[in-house]
XYZ file of C-alpha atoms in Angstrom:
500
model
C -8.723 -20.064 46.230
C -7.188 -18.013 49.019
C -5.106 -14.886 48.495
C -1.996 -16.854 49.434
C -2.723 -19.667 46.999
C -3.080 -17.162 44.138
C 0.494 -16.057 44.813
C 1.920 -19.560 44.304
C 4.495 -19.795 41.499
C 5.382 -22.694 39.233
C 8.913 -23.866 38.512
C 9.335 -20.987 36.044
C 8.348 -18.517 38.810
C 5.074 -17.646 37.056
C 1.803 -17.208 38.940
C -1.574 -18.172 37.473
C -2.297 -14.448 37.178
C 0.943 -13.916 35.228
C -0.028 -16.714 32.802
C -3.532 -15.255 32.383
C -1.954 -11.870 31.587
C 0.461 -13.415 29.076
C -2.345 -15.237 27.255
C -4.699 -12.253 27.255
C -7.349 -13.856 29.472
C -8.546 -10.535 30.853
C -11.684 -11.944 32.483
C -9.682 -14.443 34.515
C -7.152 -11.749 35.405
C -9.958 -9.466 36.588
C -11.420 -12.177 38.849
C -8.041 -12.920 40.425
C -7.245 -9.219 40.883
C -10.473 -8.758 42.841
C -9.220 -11.335 45.333
C -5.588 -10.245 45.510
C -4.480 -6.835 44.249
C -0.795 -7.672 44.859
C -0.704 -10.201 42.016
C 0.185 -7.497 39.476
C 3.460 -6.816 41.318
C 4.730 -10.416 41.361
C 7.286 -10.903 38.606
C 7.361 -14.008 36.493
C 10.397 -14.744 34.339
C 11.901 -11.233 34.335
C 8.573 -9.510 33.544
C 5.670 -8.035 35.489
C 2.221 -9.236 34.324
C 1.669 -5.863 32.613
C 5.063 -6.134 30.922
C 4.413 -9.613 29.516
C 0.928 -8.696 28.272
C 2.424 -5.659 26.474
C 5.176 -7.840 25.016
C 2.552 -10.290 23.726
C 0.340 -7.480 22.410
C -2.749 -8.369 24.480
C -4.631 -5.102 24.114
C -7.536 -5.603 26.555
C -5.275 -7.017 29.236
C -2.738 -4.200 28.841
C -5.445 -1.545 29.175
C -6.907 -3.205 32.257
C -3.584 -3.787 34.010
C -2.327 -0.285 33.250
C -5.440 1.214 34.835
C -4.899 -0.971 37.914
C -1.172 -0.209 38.143
C -1.759 3.411 39.213
C 0.238 4.636 36.193
C 3.096 2.233 36.967
C 3.981 3.986 40.215
C 5.340 2.430 43.384
C 8.499 0.698 44.526
C 8.301 -2.430 42.312
C 8.431 -0.351 39.118
C 11.796 0.809 37.797
C 12.471 3.243 34.951
C 13.632 0.286 32.864
C 10.321 -1.515 33.466
C 8.280 1.535 32.451
C 10.309 2.106 29.291
C 10.011 -1.581 28.422
C 6.200 -1.471 28.666
C 6.075 1.722 26.585
C 8.355 0.369 23.838
C 6.473 -2.950 23.725
C 3.149 -1.117 23.379
C 4.517 0.762 20.361
C 6.087 -2.398 18.903
C 2.714 -4.183 19.135
C 0.897 -1.093 17.792
C -1.058 -0.382 20.981
C -0.620 3.313 20.270
C -3.508 4.631 22.345
C -2.100 2.921 25.445
C 1.413 4.191 24.663
C 0.060 7.719 24.222
C -1.737 7.475 27.553
C 1.468 6.313 29.252
C 3.500 9.235 27.870
C 0.725 11.665 28.816
C 0.591 10.303 32.374
C 4.365 10.102 32.739
C 5.985 12.930 30.692
C 9.484 11.855 31.737
C 9.101 8.811 29.454
C 9.037 11.148 26.432
C 12.836 10.969 26.619
C 12.669 7.330 25.454
C 14.364 7.969 22.106
C 14.361 4.261 21.262
C 10.697 4.805 20.372
C 11.862 6.712 17.292
C 13.452 3.517 15.977
C 10.183 1.648 16.385
C 7.971 4.370 14.915
C 10.248 4.742 11.874
C 9.423 1.158 10.851
C 5.626 1.611 11.005
C 4.372 3.776 8.110
C 0.859 2.323 8.289
C 0.451 3.689 11.816
C 0.729 7.256 10.484
C -1.365 6.881 7.345
C -4.927 8.259 7.271
C -7.607 6.350 5.404
C -7.072 6.278 1.641
C -9.241 8.639 -0.376
C -10.983 7.849 -3.634
C -10.541 9.765 -6.883
C -13.461 12.149 -6.211
C -12.120 13.123 -2.772
C -8.638 13.723 -4.188
C -10.183 16.111 -6.738
C -12.161 17.959 -4.042
C -9.254 18.211 -1.572
C -7.178 20.824 -3.473
C -10.288 23.046 -3.655
C -11.532 22.523 -0.105
C -8.899 20.670 1.935
C -10.139 18.963 5.055
C -8.016 18.871 8.182
C -6.659 15.396 8.787
C -6.748 14.289 12.390
C -3.458 12.947 13.690
C -3.296 9.253 14.447
C -2.229 8.135 17.925
C 1.173 7.211 16.492
C 1.623 10.746 15.120
C 0.588 12.314 18.434
C 3.125 10.096 20.171
C 5.862 11.032 17.682
C 5.164 14.747 18.128
C 5.496 14.495 21.910
C 8.766 12.537 21.738
C 10.300 14.583 18.911
C 9.392 17.872 20.598
C 11.096 16.675 23.795
C 14.204 15.632 21.824
C 14.378 18.967 19.980
C 14.008 20.945 23.210
C 16.673 19.016 25.121
C 19.272 18.158 22.429
C 21.397 20.128 19.984
C 21.727 19.275 16.273
C 24.819 17.075 16.684
C 23.178 15.083 19.482
C 20.043 14.656 17.380
C 22.099 13.413 14.422
C 23.764 10.877 16.714
C 20.341 9.688 17.884
C 19.095 9.323 14.310
C 22.239 7.427 13.332
C 21.465 4.653 15.803
C 20.417 1.833 13.503
C 17.012 0.197 14.124
C 18.151 -2.266 11.465
C 21.762 -3.321 10.728
C 23.702 -0.469 9.057
C 20.535 1.591 8.462
C 20.034 4.834 10.422
C 16.535 5.697 11.630
C 15.708 8.312 8.991
C 16.782 6.029 6.136
C 14.709 3.133 7.458
C 11.709 5.477 7.487
C 12.509 6.476 3.885
C 12.873 2.856 2.804
C 9.542 1.926 4.410
C 7.756 4.939 2.915
C 7.044 6.549 6.294
C 6.267 9.990 4.869
C 4.666 11.556 7.929
C 7.496 10.458 10.208
C 10.051 12.092 7.906
C 7.945 15.248 7.460
C 7.665 15.681 11.229
C 11.410 15.221 11.709
C 12.367 17.591 8.869
C 9.858 20.197 9.980
C 11.910 20.872 13.100
C 15.380 20.200 11.645
C 15.406 20.661 7.832
C 19.196 20.232 7.639
C 18.695 16.494 8.200
C 17.493 16.142 4.600
C 21.115 16.493 3.451
C 22.389 13.567 5.534
C 23.727 10.649 3.486
C 24.071 6.946 4.194
C 27.124 4.817 3.459
C 26.215 4.748 -0.259
C 25.958 8.562 -0.368
C 22.177 8.447 -0.792
C 19.907 11.037 0.816
C 16.432 10.096 2.028
C 15.059 11.372 -1.295
C 17.314 9.025 -3.256
C 16.051 6.164 -1.073
C 12.457 7.248 -1.699
C 13.005 7.246 -5.471
C 14.668 3.820 -5.383
C 11.686 2.388 -3.478
C 9.056 4.444 -5.378
C 7.592 6.236 -2.352
C 5.935 9.267 -3.916
C 4.866 10.723 -0.563
C 8.477 11.312 0.505
C 9.483 12.340 -3.009
C 6.738 14.993 -3.039
C 8.412 16.698 -0.074
C 11.005 17.914 -2.591
C 8.385 20.284 -4.005
C 8.261 22.052 -0.634
C 11.970 22.763 -0.308
C 12.079 25.060 -3.324
C 15.403 25.673 -5.044
C 17.237 23.520 -2.522
C 16.015 20.421 -4.358
C 18.666 21.232 -6.980
C 21.309 20.491 -4.351
C 19.671 17.103 -3.747
C 19.526 16.361 -7.484
C 23.226 17.191 -7.899
C 24.211 14.436 -5.458
C 25.457 11.158 -6.933
C 26.289 7.890 -5.188
C 29.502 5.846 -5.142
C 28.665 4.323 -8.541
C 28.081 7.684 -10.205
C 24.309 7.277 -10.228
C 22.256 10.438 -10.018
C 18.613 10.386 -9.001
C 17.370 9.740 -12.555
C 19.767 6.770 -12.792
C 18.287 5.335 -9.589
C 14.723 5.623 -10.875
C 15.877 3.771 -13.989
C 16.622 0.690 -11.902
C 13.870 -1.862 -11.318
C 12.131 -1.472 -7.963
C 11.180 -4.601 -6.022
C 8.709 -2.456 -4.091
C 6.876 -1.485 -7.281
C 7.014 -5.018 -8.705
C 5.234 -6.327 -5.603
C 2.525 -3.636 -5.755
C 1.584 -3.638 -9.446
C -0.574 -6.317 -11.059
C 0.553 -7.190 -14.577
C 3.603 -6.281 -16.633
C 1.782 -3.586 -18.635
C 0.652 -1.707 -15.545
C 4.100 -2.025 -13.967
C 5.759 -0.664 -17.113
C 3.358 2.272 -17.167
C 4.070 3.179 -13.526
C 7.825 2.894 -14.049
C 7.550 5.280 -17.013
C 5.553 7.761 -14.942
C 8.262 7.717 -12.281
C 11.084 8.080 -14.802
C 9.453 11.051 -16.543
C 8.741 12.747 -13.205
C 12.306 12.449 -11.875
C 13.735 13.374 -15.278
C 11.646 16.563 -15.154
C 13.219 17.877 -11.926
C 16.817 17.021 -12.859
C 19.044 19.875 -14.079
C 19.344 19.863 -17.879
C 23.123 19.546 -17.659
C 22.761 16.081 -16.066
C 20.297 14.585 -18.565
C 22.998 12.785 -20.557
C 25.338 12.242 -17.593
C 26.738 8.694 -17.436
C 27.395 6.561 -14.371
C 30.427 4.412 -13.609
C 29.095 1.764 -16.040
C 29.039 4.346 -18.863
C 25.219 4.401 -19.009
C 22.891 7.369 -19.243
C 19.719 7.273 -17.173
C 17.534 6.389 -20.170
C 19.918 3.649 -21.319
C 19.803 2.150 -17.828
C 16.004 2.416 -17.740
C 15.652 0.735 -21.153
C 17.964 -2.108 -20.193
C 16.301 -2.723 -16.823
C 12.770 -2.788 -18.261
C 13.193 -4.536 -21.615
C 11.729 -7.754 -20.181
C 8.598 -5.885 -19.081
C 7.819 -4.942 -22.688
C 7.947 -8.545 -23.908
C 5.967 -9.752 -20.856
C 3.280 -7.138 -21.457
C 2.947 -8.072 -25.134
C 2.758 -11.782 -24.276
C -0.103 -11.077 -21.883
C -1.966 -9.178 -24.634
C -1.419 -12.072 -27.033
C -3.013 -14.460 -24.515
C -6.025 -12.150 -24.241
C -6.316 -12.134 -28.039
C -6.443 -15.951 -28.086
C -9.347 -15.909 -25.603
C -11.197 -13.311 -27.684
C -10.678 -15.424 -30.830
C -12.181 -18.495 -29.151
C -15.252 -16.542 -28.041
C -15.734 -15.125 -31.561
C -15.609 -18.647 -32.994
C -18.117 -20.027 -30.480
C -20.510 -17.065 -30.720
C -20.504 -17.217 -34.530
C -21.222 -20.959 -34.551
C -24.019 -20.644 -31.973
C -25.826 -18.113 -34.165
C -26.558 -20.909 -36.692
C -27.203 -23.672 -34.140
C -30.300 -22.423 -32.336
C -31.918 -24.550 -29.589
C -34.863 -26.625 -30.817
C -33.895 -26.404 -34.491
C -35.909 -24.995 -37.418
C -39.347 -25.675 -38.895
C -38.925 -27.507 -42.219
C -41.884 -25.823 -43.880
C -40.902 -22.211 -43.025
C -37.225 -22.355 -42.041
C -37.907 -20.313 -38.888
C -36.797 -21.524 -35.431
C -39.381 -23.510 -33.449
C -39.226 -21.147 -30.429
C -39.032 -17.858 -32.315
C -41.920 -16.372 -30.313
C -40.474 -17.209 -26.873
C -38.973 -14.391 -24.805
C -36.130 -16.654 -23.696
C -35.249 -17.305 -27.355
C -35.113 -13.560 -27.999
C -32.723 -13.214 -25.040
C -30.640 -16.048 -26.515
C -30.288 -14.304 -29.886
C -29.518 -10.845 -28.476
C -26.985 -12.168 -25.949
C -25.214 -14.188 -28.648
C -25.036 -11.127 -30.910
C -23.623 -8.995 -28.074
C -21.058 -11.679 -27.278
C -20.002 -11.857 -30.940
C -19.751 -8.073 -31.355
C -17.772 -7.385 -28.187
C -15.437 -10.359 -28.598
C -14.723 -9.107 -32.120
C -13.955 -5.646 -30.715
C -11.602 -7.192 -28.145
C -9.928 -9.279 -30.857
C -9.398 -6.263 -33.116
C -8.063 -4.134 -30.240
C -5.524 -6.734 -29.125
C -4.592 -7.469 -32.743
C -4.072 -3.756 -33.326
C -1.786 -3.573 -30.294
C 0.347 -6.490 -31.463
C 0.672 -5.235 -35.038
C 1.352 -1.581 -34.216
C 4.437 0.185 -32.885
C 5.051 -0.702 -29.242
C 8.054 1.075 -27.800
C 8.539 1.531 -24.082
C 6.994 5.000 -24.091
C 3.797 3.641 -25.675
C 3.098 1.905 -22.361
C 2.497 5.318 -20.792
C -0.928 6.181 -22.243
C -1.555 4.663 -25.693
C -1.367 0.957 -24.845
C -3.141 1.202 -21.450
C -6.144 2.869 -23.097
C -6.346 0.094 -25.703
C -5.932 -2.526 -22.995
C -8.805 -1.073 -20.976
C -11.079 -1.150 -24.028
C -10.002 -4.704 -24.862
C -10.446 -6.008 -21.313
C -13.849 -4.371 -20.896
C -15.036 -5.737 -24.249
C -13.715 -9.179 -23.326
C -15.591 -9.133 -20.015
C -18.868 -8.126 -21.702
C -18.431 -10.882 -24.289
C -17.806 -13.532 -21.603
C -20.843 -12.378 -19.609
C -23.015 -12.368 -22.749
C -21.788 -15.835 -23.704
C -22.904 -17.160 -20.305
C -26.309 -15.484 -20.766
C -26.573 -17.149 -24.188
C -25.725 -20.518 -22.664
C -28.247 -20.127 -19.823
C -31.083 -18.822 -21.996
C -30.818 -21.860 -24.291
C -31.941 -24.061 -21.378
C -34.871 -21.760 -20.639
C -35.890 -22.219 -24.292
C -35.703 -26.023 -24.148
C -37.262 -26.538 -20.693
C -39.982 -23.884 -20.720
C -42.778 -26.480 -20.495
C -41.467 -28.444 -17.520
C -38.519 -28.979 -15.180
C -38.233 -25.213 -14.626
C -35.653 -25.800 -11.891
C -33.123 -27.137 -14.449
C -32.479 -23.842 -16.319
C -32.538 -21.895 -13.038
C -29.870 -24.173 -11.567
C -27.739 -24.000 -14.721
C -28.059 -20.202 -14.914
C -26.876 -19.969 -11.306
C -23.772 -22.017 -12.053
C -23.197 -20.092 -15.303
C -22.808 -16.911 -13.253
C -19.751 -18.358 -11.478
C -17.283 -17.930 -14.412
C -18.453 -14.339 -14.894
C -17.925 -13.554 -11.205
C -14.498 -15.227 -11.224
C -13.468 -13.260 -14.319
C -14.652 -10.015 -12.705
C -12.839 -10.712 -9.435
C -9.583 -11.542 -11.244
C -9.587 -8.857 -13.944
C -11.511 -5.866 -12.585
C -8.840 -4.889 -10.020
C -6.347 -4.731 -12.901
C -8.784 -2.667 -14.973
C -9.378 -0.237 -12.093
C -5.636 0.066 -11.377
C -4.984 0.759 -15.039
C -7.698 3.426 -15.139
C -6.336 5.133 -12.028
C -2.772 4.956 -13.298
C -3.753 6.463 -16.664
C -6.286 9.137 -15.703
C -5.402 9.752 -12.054
C -1.612 9.699 -12.425
C -1.129 13.458 -11.969
C -2.176 13.002 -8.342
C 0.835 10.750 -7.756
C 3.197 13.689 -7.775
C 1.190 16.456 -6.146
C 3.150 19.613 -5.399
C 0.148 21.440 -3.878
C -0.241 19.458 -0.673
C 2.109 20.890 1.946
C 3.328 18.716 4.805
C 6.579 20.348 5.904
C 6.273 24.060 6.490
C 2.799 24.623 7.823
C 4.713 25.020 11.118
C 7.777 27.195 11.502
C 11.046 25.243 11.944
C 12.856 25.395 15.273
C 15.823 27.244 13.825
C 16.606 29.245 10.714
C 19.224 27.581 8.565
C 21.204 29.282 5.829
C 18.724 28.301 3.159
C 15.375 28.801 4.965
C 14.597 31.896 2.930
C 14.833 29.811 -0.225
C 12.579 27.053 1.062
C 9.764 28.969 2.700
């Protein structure tokens, strides 16, 4: 095609190059650009090709077109076009491209609408999750965490805002709602965007006292949504956290009342009623610990103390958790019954003259007997553990440590018994078909492994979560890791001496 033909537009005013950019066909776009460099400046429906590829989130195409656009310079580009590309890159999480744009064109750092977008993206700021061992090592030898591209972008924009605006202007910016009736800082708190909030408060700590229409601070929002990262920032503000704790909302709820209410966020995260109840108890005890003693028995507008509200909100979790344990006990009972019966029904039968099994000298028969015994023993342990749980005292506070430990023992014993039962089943075929048709027991043993794998896939995540919640719970509320004041705030407020 000729250069002129490449510039032809359809009835929607889109060129073939524009369509290739919109669909992310970077190879086709590159071929056409080699023939006609002007194609990148021909608008389609309102957008430049670079603009539409950013809007659609086509990473490779955006990178290529931005390099060819000479940093979006020239007459065709307006400030509105540049800001649109930048905002779309952040919306579509093309943070490295957005960072490059702001670096190349520092004047775009004044695009405060980016704060609205970044507030809604907590995952963009989060480093990779660490395992239990690394969390133990970190307090002893903390490793410097490299900023993500989103954090680098936030620092550039927030620094520009702080250098060019006063506190009242900044508050007005942060009050612009990225979502209906929700200011920027409160959206970040609701989404659990800890690093966004820490960066904002680091420069202007007074913002932590701002309230929304329900008279909640960002820390109240964090407690309601169970975001421990934001909550842990309270450990860094020293005695000022008492001022936060003394705040109550329109319904007379203090912070420990709010943690007593069921959290949809936590319900979606936790697997199983028992684990959910345990995590809710951990949260309640933590918030109760930082509240002033004079507010412990304070009642809200519904004449409820925090513990009364917590008990009422979570009473269904107790019954659900006990029902789940009862179901596990039924499974353990069935396995005990089967394993006990199998012990007296050996494959091949018994010799009439001696009473010993026919295949007593076979290795596969020995495996059969041992596996059946293991299955019987561990299923009995699981049965006794679950029976002990159901017949013992089970108040809400027992879900904190006592019941989870018993559940872990019961689940682990149940898994071992199921695995042993499948080994018993498979080995019986090796006993019967040891003289011929060797492929039959091998095939059956392969299929017998499927239930064990399914059980492990379904139950082991719960077991691991329960272990972490029980023995790793003190890392949830870690007051040692500092995020706020490793950098000096821009200005000294009246309470800085208390906080630092």
